[in-house]
Short mmCIF file of C-alpha atoms (C1' of nucleotides) in Angstrom, two decimals:
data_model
loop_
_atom_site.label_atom_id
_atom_site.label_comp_id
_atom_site.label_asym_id
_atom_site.label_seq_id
_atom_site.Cartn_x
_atom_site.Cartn_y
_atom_site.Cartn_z
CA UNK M 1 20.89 -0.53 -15.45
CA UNK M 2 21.45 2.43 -12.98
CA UNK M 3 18.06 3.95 -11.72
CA UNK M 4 17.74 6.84 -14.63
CA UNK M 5 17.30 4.23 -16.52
CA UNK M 6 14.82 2.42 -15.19
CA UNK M 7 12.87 5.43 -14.21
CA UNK M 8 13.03 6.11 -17.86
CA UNK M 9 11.81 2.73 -18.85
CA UNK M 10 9.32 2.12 -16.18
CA UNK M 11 8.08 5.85 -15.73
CA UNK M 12 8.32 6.03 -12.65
CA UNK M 13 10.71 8.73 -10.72
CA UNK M 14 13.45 8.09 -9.42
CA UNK M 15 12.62 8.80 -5.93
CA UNK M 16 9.48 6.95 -5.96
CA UNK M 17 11.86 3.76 -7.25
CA UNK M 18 14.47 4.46 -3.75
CA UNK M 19 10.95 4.34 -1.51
CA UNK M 20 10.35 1.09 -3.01
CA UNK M 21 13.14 -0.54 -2.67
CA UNK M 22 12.97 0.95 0.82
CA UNK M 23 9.84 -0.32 1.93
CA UNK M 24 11.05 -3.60 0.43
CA UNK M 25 8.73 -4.14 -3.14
CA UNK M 26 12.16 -4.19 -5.13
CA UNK M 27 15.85 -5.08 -3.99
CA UNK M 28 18.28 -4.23 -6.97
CA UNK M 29 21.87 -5.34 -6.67
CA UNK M 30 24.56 -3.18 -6.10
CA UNK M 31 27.50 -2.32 -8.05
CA UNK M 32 30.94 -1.17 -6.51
CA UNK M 33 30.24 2.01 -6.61
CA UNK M 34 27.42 1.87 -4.63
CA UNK M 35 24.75 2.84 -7.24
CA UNK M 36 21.90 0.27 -7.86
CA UNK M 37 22.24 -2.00 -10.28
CA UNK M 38 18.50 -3.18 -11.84
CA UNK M 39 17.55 -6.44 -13.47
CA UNK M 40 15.55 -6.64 -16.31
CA UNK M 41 13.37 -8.62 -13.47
CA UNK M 42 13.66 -5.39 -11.21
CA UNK M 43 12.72 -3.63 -14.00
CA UNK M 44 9.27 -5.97 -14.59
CA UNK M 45 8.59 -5.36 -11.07
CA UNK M 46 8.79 -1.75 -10.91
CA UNK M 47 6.29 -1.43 -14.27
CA UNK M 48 3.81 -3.83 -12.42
CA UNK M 49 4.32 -1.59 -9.68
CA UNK M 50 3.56 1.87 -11.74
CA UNK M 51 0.54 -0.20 -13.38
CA UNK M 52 -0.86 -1.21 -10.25
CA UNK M 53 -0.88 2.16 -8.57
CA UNK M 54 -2.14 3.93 -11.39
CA UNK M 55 -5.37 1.61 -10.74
CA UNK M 56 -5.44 2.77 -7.44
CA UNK M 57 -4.00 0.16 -5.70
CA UNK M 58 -2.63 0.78 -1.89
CA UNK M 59 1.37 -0.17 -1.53
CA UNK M 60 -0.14 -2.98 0.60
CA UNK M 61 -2.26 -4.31 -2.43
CA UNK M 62 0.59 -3.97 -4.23
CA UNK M 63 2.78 -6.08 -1.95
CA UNK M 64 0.69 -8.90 -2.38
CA UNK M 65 -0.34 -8.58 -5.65
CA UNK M 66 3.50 -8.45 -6.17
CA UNK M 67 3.72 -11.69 -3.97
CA UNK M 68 0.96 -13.63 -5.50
CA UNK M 69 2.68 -12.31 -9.32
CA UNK M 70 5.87 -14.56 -8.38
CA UNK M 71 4.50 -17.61 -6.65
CA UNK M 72 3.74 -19.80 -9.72
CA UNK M 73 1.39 -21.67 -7.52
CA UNK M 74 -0.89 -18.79 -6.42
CA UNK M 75 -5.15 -19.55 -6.58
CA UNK M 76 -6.59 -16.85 -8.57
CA UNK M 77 -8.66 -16.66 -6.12
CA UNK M 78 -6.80 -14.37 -4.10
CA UNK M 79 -5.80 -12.04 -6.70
CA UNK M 80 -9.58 -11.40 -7.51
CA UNK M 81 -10.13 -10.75 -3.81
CA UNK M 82 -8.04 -7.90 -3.72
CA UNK M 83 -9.05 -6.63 -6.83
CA UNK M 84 -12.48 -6.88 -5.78
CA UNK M 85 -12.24 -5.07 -1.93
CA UNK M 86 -10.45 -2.46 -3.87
CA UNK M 87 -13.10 -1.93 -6.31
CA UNK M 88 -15.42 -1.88 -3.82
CA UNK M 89 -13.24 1.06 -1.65
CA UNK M 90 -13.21 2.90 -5.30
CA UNK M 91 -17.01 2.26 -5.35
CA UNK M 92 -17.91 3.91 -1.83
CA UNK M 93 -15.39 6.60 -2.62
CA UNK M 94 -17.40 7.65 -5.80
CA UNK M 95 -21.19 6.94 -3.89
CA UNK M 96 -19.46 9.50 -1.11
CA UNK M 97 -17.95 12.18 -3.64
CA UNK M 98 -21.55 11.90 -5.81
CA UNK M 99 -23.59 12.78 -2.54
CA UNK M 100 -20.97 15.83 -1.76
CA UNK M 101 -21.56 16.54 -5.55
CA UNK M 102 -25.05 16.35 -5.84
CA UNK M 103 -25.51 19.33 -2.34
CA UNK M 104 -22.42 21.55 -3.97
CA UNK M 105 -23.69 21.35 -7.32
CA UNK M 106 -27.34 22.43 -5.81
CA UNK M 107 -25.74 24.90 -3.67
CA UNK M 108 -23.58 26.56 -6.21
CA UNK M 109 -26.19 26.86 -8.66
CA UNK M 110 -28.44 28.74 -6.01
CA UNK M 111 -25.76 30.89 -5.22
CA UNK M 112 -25.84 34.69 -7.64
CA UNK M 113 -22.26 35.01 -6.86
CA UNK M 114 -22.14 38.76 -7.54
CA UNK M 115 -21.09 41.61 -4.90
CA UNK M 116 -23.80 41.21 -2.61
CA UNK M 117 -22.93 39.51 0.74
CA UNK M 118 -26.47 36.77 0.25
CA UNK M 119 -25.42 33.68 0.19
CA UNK M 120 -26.95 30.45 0.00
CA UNK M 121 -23.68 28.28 0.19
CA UNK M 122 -22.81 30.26 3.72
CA UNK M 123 -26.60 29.34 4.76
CA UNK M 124 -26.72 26.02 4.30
CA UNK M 125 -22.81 25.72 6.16
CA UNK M 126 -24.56 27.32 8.79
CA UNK M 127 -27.37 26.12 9.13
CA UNK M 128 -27.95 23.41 12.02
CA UNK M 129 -30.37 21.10 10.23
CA UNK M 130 -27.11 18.76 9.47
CA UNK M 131 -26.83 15.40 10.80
CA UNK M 132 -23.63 15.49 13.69
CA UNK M 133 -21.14 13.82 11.80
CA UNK M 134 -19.92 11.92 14.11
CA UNK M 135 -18.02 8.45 13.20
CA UNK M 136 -16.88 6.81 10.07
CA UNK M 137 -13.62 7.38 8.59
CA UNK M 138 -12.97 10.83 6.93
CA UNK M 139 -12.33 9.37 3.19
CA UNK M 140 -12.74 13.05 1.62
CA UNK M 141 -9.00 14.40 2.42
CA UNK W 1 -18.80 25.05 27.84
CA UNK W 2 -15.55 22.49 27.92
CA UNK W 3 -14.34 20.71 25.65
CA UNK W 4 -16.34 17.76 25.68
CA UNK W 5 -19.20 19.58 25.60
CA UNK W 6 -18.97 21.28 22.26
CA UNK W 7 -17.42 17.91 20.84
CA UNK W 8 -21.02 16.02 21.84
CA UNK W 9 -22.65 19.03 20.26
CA UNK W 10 -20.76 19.62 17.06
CA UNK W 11 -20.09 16.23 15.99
CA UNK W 12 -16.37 16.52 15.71
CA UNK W 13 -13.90 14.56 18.08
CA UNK W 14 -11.79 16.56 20.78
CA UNK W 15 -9.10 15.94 19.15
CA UNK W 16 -10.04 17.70 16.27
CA UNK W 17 -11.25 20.73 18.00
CA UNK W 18 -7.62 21.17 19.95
CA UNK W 19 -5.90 20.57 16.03
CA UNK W 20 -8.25 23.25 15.03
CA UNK W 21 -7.19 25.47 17.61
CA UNK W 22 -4.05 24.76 16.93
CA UNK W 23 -4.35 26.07 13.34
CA UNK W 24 -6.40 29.22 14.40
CA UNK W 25 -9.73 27.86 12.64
CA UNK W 26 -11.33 29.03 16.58
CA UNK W 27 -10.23 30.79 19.53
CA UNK W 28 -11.82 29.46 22.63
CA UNK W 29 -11.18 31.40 26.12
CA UNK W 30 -9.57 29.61 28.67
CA UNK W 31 -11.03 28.98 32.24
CA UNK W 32 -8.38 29.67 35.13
CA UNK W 33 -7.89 25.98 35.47
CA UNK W 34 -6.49 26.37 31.65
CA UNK W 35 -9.45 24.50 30.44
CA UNK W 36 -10.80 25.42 27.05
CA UNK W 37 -14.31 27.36 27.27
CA UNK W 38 -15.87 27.75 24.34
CA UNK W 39 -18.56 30.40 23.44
CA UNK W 40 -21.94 29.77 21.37
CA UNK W 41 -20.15 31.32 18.92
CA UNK W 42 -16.84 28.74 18.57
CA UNK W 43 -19.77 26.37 18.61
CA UNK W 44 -21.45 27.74 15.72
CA UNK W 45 -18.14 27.94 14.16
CA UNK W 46 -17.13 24.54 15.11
CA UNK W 47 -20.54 23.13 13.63
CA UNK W 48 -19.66 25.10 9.91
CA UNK W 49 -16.03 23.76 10.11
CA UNK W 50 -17.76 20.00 10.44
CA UNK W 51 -20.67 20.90 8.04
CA UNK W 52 -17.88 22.36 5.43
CA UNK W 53 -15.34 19.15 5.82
CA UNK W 54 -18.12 16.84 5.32
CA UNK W 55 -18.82 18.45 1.79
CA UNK W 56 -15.21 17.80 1.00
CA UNK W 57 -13.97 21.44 1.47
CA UNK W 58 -10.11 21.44 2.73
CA UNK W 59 -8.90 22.90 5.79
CA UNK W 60 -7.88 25.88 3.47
CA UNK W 61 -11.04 26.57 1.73
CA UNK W 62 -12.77 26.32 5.28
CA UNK W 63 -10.33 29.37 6.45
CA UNK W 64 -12.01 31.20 3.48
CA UNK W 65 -15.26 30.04 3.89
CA UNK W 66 -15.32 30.88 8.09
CA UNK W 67 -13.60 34.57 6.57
CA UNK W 68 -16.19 35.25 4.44
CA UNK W 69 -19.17 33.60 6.74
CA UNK W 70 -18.13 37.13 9.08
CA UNK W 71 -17.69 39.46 6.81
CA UNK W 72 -20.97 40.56 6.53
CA UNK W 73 -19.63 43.18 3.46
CA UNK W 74 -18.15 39.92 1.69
CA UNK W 75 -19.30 39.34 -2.13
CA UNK W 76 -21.35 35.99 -2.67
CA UNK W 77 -18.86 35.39 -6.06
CA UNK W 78 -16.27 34.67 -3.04
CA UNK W 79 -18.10 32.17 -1.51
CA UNK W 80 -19.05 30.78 -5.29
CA UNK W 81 -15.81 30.78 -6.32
CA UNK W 82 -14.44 28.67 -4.03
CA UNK W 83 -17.28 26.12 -4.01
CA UNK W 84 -16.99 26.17 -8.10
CA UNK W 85 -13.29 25.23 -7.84
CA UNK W 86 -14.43 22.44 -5.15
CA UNK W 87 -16.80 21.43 -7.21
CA UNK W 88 -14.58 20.65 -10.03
CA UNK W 89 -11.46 18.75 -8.24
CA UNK W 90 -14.50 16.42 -6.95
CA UNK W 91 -15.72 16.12 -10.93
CA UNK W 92 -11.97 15.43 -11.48
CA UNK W 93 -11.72 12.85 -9.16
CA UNK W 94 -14.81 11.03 -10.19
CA UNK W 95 -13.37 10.73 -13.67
CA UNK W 96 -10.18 9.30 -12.48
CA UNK W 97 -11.72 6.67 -9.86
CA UNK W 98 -14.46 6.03 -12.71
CA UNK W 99 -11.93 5.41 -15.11
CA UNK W 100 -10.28 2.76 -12.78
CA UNK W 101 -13.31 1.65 -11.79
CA UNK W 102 -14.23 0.58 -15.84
CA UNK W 103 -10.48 -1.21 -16.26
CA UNK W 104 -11.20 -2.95 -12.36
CA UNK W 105 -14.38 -4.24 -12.81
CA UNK W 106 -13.37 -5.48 -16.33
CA UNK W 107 -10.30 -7.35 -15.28
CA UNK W 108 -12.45 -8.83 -12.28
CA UNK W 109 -15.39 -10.18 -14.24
CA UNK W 110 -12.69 -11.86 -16.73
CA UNK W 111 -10.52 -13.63 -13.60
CA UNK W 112 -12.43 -16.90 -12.64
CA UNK W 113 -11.35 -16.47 -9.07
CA UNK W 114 -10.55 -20.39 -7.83
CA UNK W 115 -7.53 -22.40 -7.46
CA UNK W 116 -5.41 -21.87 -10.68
CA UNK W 117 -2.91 -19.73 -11.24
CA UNK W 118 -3.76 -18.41 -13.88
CA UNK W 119 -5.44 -14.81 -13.80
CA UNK W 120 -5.90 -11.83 -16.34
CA UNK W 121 -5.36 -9.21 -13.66
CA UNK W 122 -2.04 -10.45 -12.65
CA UNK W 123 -1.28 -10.63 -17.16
CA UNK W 124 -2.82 -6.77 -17.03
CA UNK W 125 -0.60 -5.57 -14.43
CA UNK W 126 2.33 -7.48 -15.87
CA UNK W 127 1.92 -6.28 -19.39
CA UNK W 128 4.22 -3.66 -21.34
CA UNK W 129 1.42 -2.69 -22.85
CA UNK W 130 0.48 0.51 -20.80
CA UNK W 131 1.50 3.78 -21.06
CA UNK W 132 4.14 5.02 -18.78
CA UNK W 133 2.39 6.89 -16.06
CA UNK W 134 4.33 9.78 -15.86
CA UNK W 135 3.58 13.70 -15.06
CA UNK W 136 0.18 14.28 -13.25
CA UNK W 137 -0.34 14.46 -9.41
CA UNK W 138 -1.20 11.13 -7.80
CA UNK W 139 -4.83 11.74 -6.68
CA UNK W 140 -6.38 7.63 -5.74
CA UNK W 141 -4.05 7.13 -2.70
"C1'" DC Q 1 -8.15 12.88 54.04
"C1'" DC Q 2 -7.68 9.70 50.34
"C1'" DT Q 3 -9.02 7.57 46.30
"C1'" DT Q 4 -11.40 6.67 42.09
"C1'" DG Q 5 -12.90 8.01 37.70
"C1'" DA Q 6 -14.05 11.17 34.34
"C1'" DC Q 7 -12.54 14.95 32.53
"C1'" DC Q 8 -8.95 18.15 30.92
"C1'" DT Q 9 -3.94 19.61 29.52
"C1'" DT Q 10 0.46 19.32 26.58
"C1'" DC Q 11 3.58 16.97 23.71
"C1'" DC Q 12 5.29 13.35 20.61
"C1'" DA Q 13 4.79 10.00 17.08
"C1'" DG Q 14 2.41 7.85 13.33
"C1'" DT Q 15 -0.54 7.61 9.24
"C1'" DT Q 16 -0.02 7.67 2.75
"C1'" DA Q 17 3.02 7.72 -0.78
"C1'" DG Q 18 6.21 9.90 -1.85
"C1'" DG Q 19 8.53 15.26 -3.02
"C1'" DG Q 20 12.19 18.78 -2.15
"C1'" DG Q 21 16.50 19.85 -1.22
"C1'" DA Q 22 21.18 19.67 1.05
"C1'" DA Q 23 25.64 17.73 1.11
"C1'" DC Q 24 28.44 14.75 -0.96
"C1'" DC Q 25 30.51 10.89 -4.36
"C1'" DC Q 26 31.49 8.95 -9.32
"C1'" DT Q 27 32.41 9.44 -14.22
"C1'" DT Q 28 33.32 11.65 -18.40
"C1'" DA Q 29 34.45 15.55 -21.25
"C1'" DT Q 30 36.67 19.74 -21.97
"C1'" DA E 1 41.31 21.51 -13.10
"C1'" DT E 2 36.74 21.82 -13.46
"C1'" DA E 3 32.12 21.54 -14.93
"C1'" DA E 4 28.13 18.80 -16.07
"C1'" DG E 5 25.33 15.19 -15.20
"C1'" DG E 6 24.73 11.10 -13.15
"C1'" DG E 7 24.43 8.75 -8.45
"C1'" DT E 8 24.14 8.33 -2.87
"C1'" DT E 9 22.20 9.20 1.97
"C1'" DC E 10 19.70 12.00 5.11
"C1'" DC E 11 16.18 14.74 6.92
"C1'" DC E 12 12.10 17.54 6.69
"C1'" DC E 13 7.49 18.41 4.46
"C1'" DT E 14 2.79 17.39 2.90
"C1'" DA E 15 -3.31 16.74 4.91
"C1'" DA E 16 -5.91 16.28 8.46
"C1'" DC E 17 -6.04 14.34 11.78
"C1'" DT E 18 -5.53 9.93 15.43
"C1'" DG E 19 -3.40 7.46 19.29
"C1'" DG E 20 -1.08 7.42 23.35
"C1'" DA E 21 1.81 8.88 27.34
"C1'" DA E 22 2.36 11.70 31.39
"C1'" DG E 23 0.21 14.55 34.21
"C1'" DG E 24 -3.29 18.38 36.24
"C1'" DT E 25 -8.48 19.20 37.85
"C1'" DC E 26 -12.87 18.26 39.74
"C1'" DA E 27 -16.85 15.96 41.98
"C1'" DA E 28 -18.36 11.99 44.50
"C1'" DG E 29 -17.78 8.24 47.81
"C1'" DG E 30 -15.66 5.88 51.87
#
DNA sequence: CCTTGACCTTCCAGTTAGGGGAACCCTTAT
DNA sequence: ATAAGGGTTCCCCTAACTGGAAGGTCAAGG
C-alpha cells in the first residue's frame, strides 16, 4: 500500500503519517521507487495511532502505549497508568477552563455591549485586585 | 523602573515582558545604559496583559482588548464581542476534553491494572471499530 | 583598581504536532 | 509529448513563550 492509501484507510493525512514515521512510531518498507510501502501491520499501527490521539493522548503516550500494544508480555498495569495521568491532565485542564468560564461567563453577562465605552469586562482586566500570577505552567494556549 | 522591577510587580516573567515588547503589546523607554524603563503606565498595561492571559484570552484578543482598554470612545459590544467568542472556543473545548474524559475514565475503570496482559484500553485503541478521525482542527494537544 | 554578583542586553534554539508549499520524481492515459 | 495525479525531500510556519549563551552595567567589598 502506498501512503494515499493508508491515509485513506486509517484517516489520517498523509503528512501527519511522514511525521510519524519520522519521529519513529511507524517504519514502512520501501519499494524501488522510493515510495513507502505499508503493511497491513503499519496500517494497524497508524489507526491505533489516530485512535489514541483523538483521546488526547501526547505522541509520548502514544509511543508507549504503542510499545506496551506489541510486547505480548506487557502488565496492564502500565497501560492503566498512562491512561490514568492522562485523565488526570484532561481533568485539571477542564477544573482550569471551568474557573476561566465561570469569571467570563459573569463578566460577559454584566457587560451591555452597546455603543457606550462602560465596560465591565475592561474593569475587571484592569483592575489590580488579581492574584500575581506568577508560577505554574501556562496550560490555557 | 527596570525590568525586574515590573516583572516582581506584574506577575509575569522577564522573559515574557521582552517577548511582549517584541510583539508591540508595550513600549517601554530605554535608559542611556539601553536598559528597559518602564512607566506606571506599561505597568498597568503589563498587569491587564497577565490578568487577560490568565482568563484564556490569546495574544491576539489581548491586542484588541489593550486597543479598546484606550480608546476611551470604544463601544462596550467590542469588548463583548470578543469575550463572547472566547467564551465559546472554551465551551468548545470543554465538550471535546469532556467527551474524552467519558470514553477515558470508562476504559480505565474496566482495565484491572496488574500483571496480565490483557487490557481493554489497549483492545479500544486497537479496534476498527472507530470512526476515522478526519476533518476538524486538532484542539487536546 | 579589581573582582564578585546581581542585574541587564541581544540573539539563537527548542517546545507540540503537524500544515503549507516549493521543487522534483514516477506512472499512466491521452 | 504532455498532462494529471500520485509520490519524494526540504524548509519554513504556527502559539506563546522558555532556556541558555555571550556579553554589557552597576553597586559593594577588599
Amino acid at each position: 500500500m502506498n501512503i494515499g492509501d493508508v491515509a485513506r484507510l486509517s484517516g489520517l493525512p498523509a503528512k501527519t503519517i511522514r511525521y510519524y514515521e519520522d519521529i519513529g512510531l511507524v517504519a514502512p518498507l520501501r519499494s524501488t521507487n522510493g515510495y513507502r510501502s505499508f503493511r497491513e501491520r503499519d496500517l494497524h499501527k497508524l489507526a491505533f495511532l489516530g485512535r489514541a490521539r483523538s483521546l488526547g493522548f501526547t505522541i509520548e503516550d502514544c509511543r508507549g502505549l504503542l510499545e506496551l500494544y506489541e510486547d505480548s508480555s506487557r502488565a496492564s498495569a502500565d497501560v492503566k497508568k498512562i491512561a490514568r495521568e492522562h485523565l488526570e491532565r484532561i481533568d485539571a485542564k477542564v477544573e482550569e477552563l471551568l474557573a476561566m468560564r465561570k469569571t467570563l461567563s459573569h463578566l460577559v453577562h454584566e457587560c451591555a455591549g452597546d455603543n457606550r465605552p462602560n465596560c465591565p469586562i475592561l474593569d475587571d482586566l484592569a483592575s489590580c485586585s488579581h492574584a500575581a500570577p506568577k508560577k505554574g505552567k501556562r496550560v490555557g494556549g
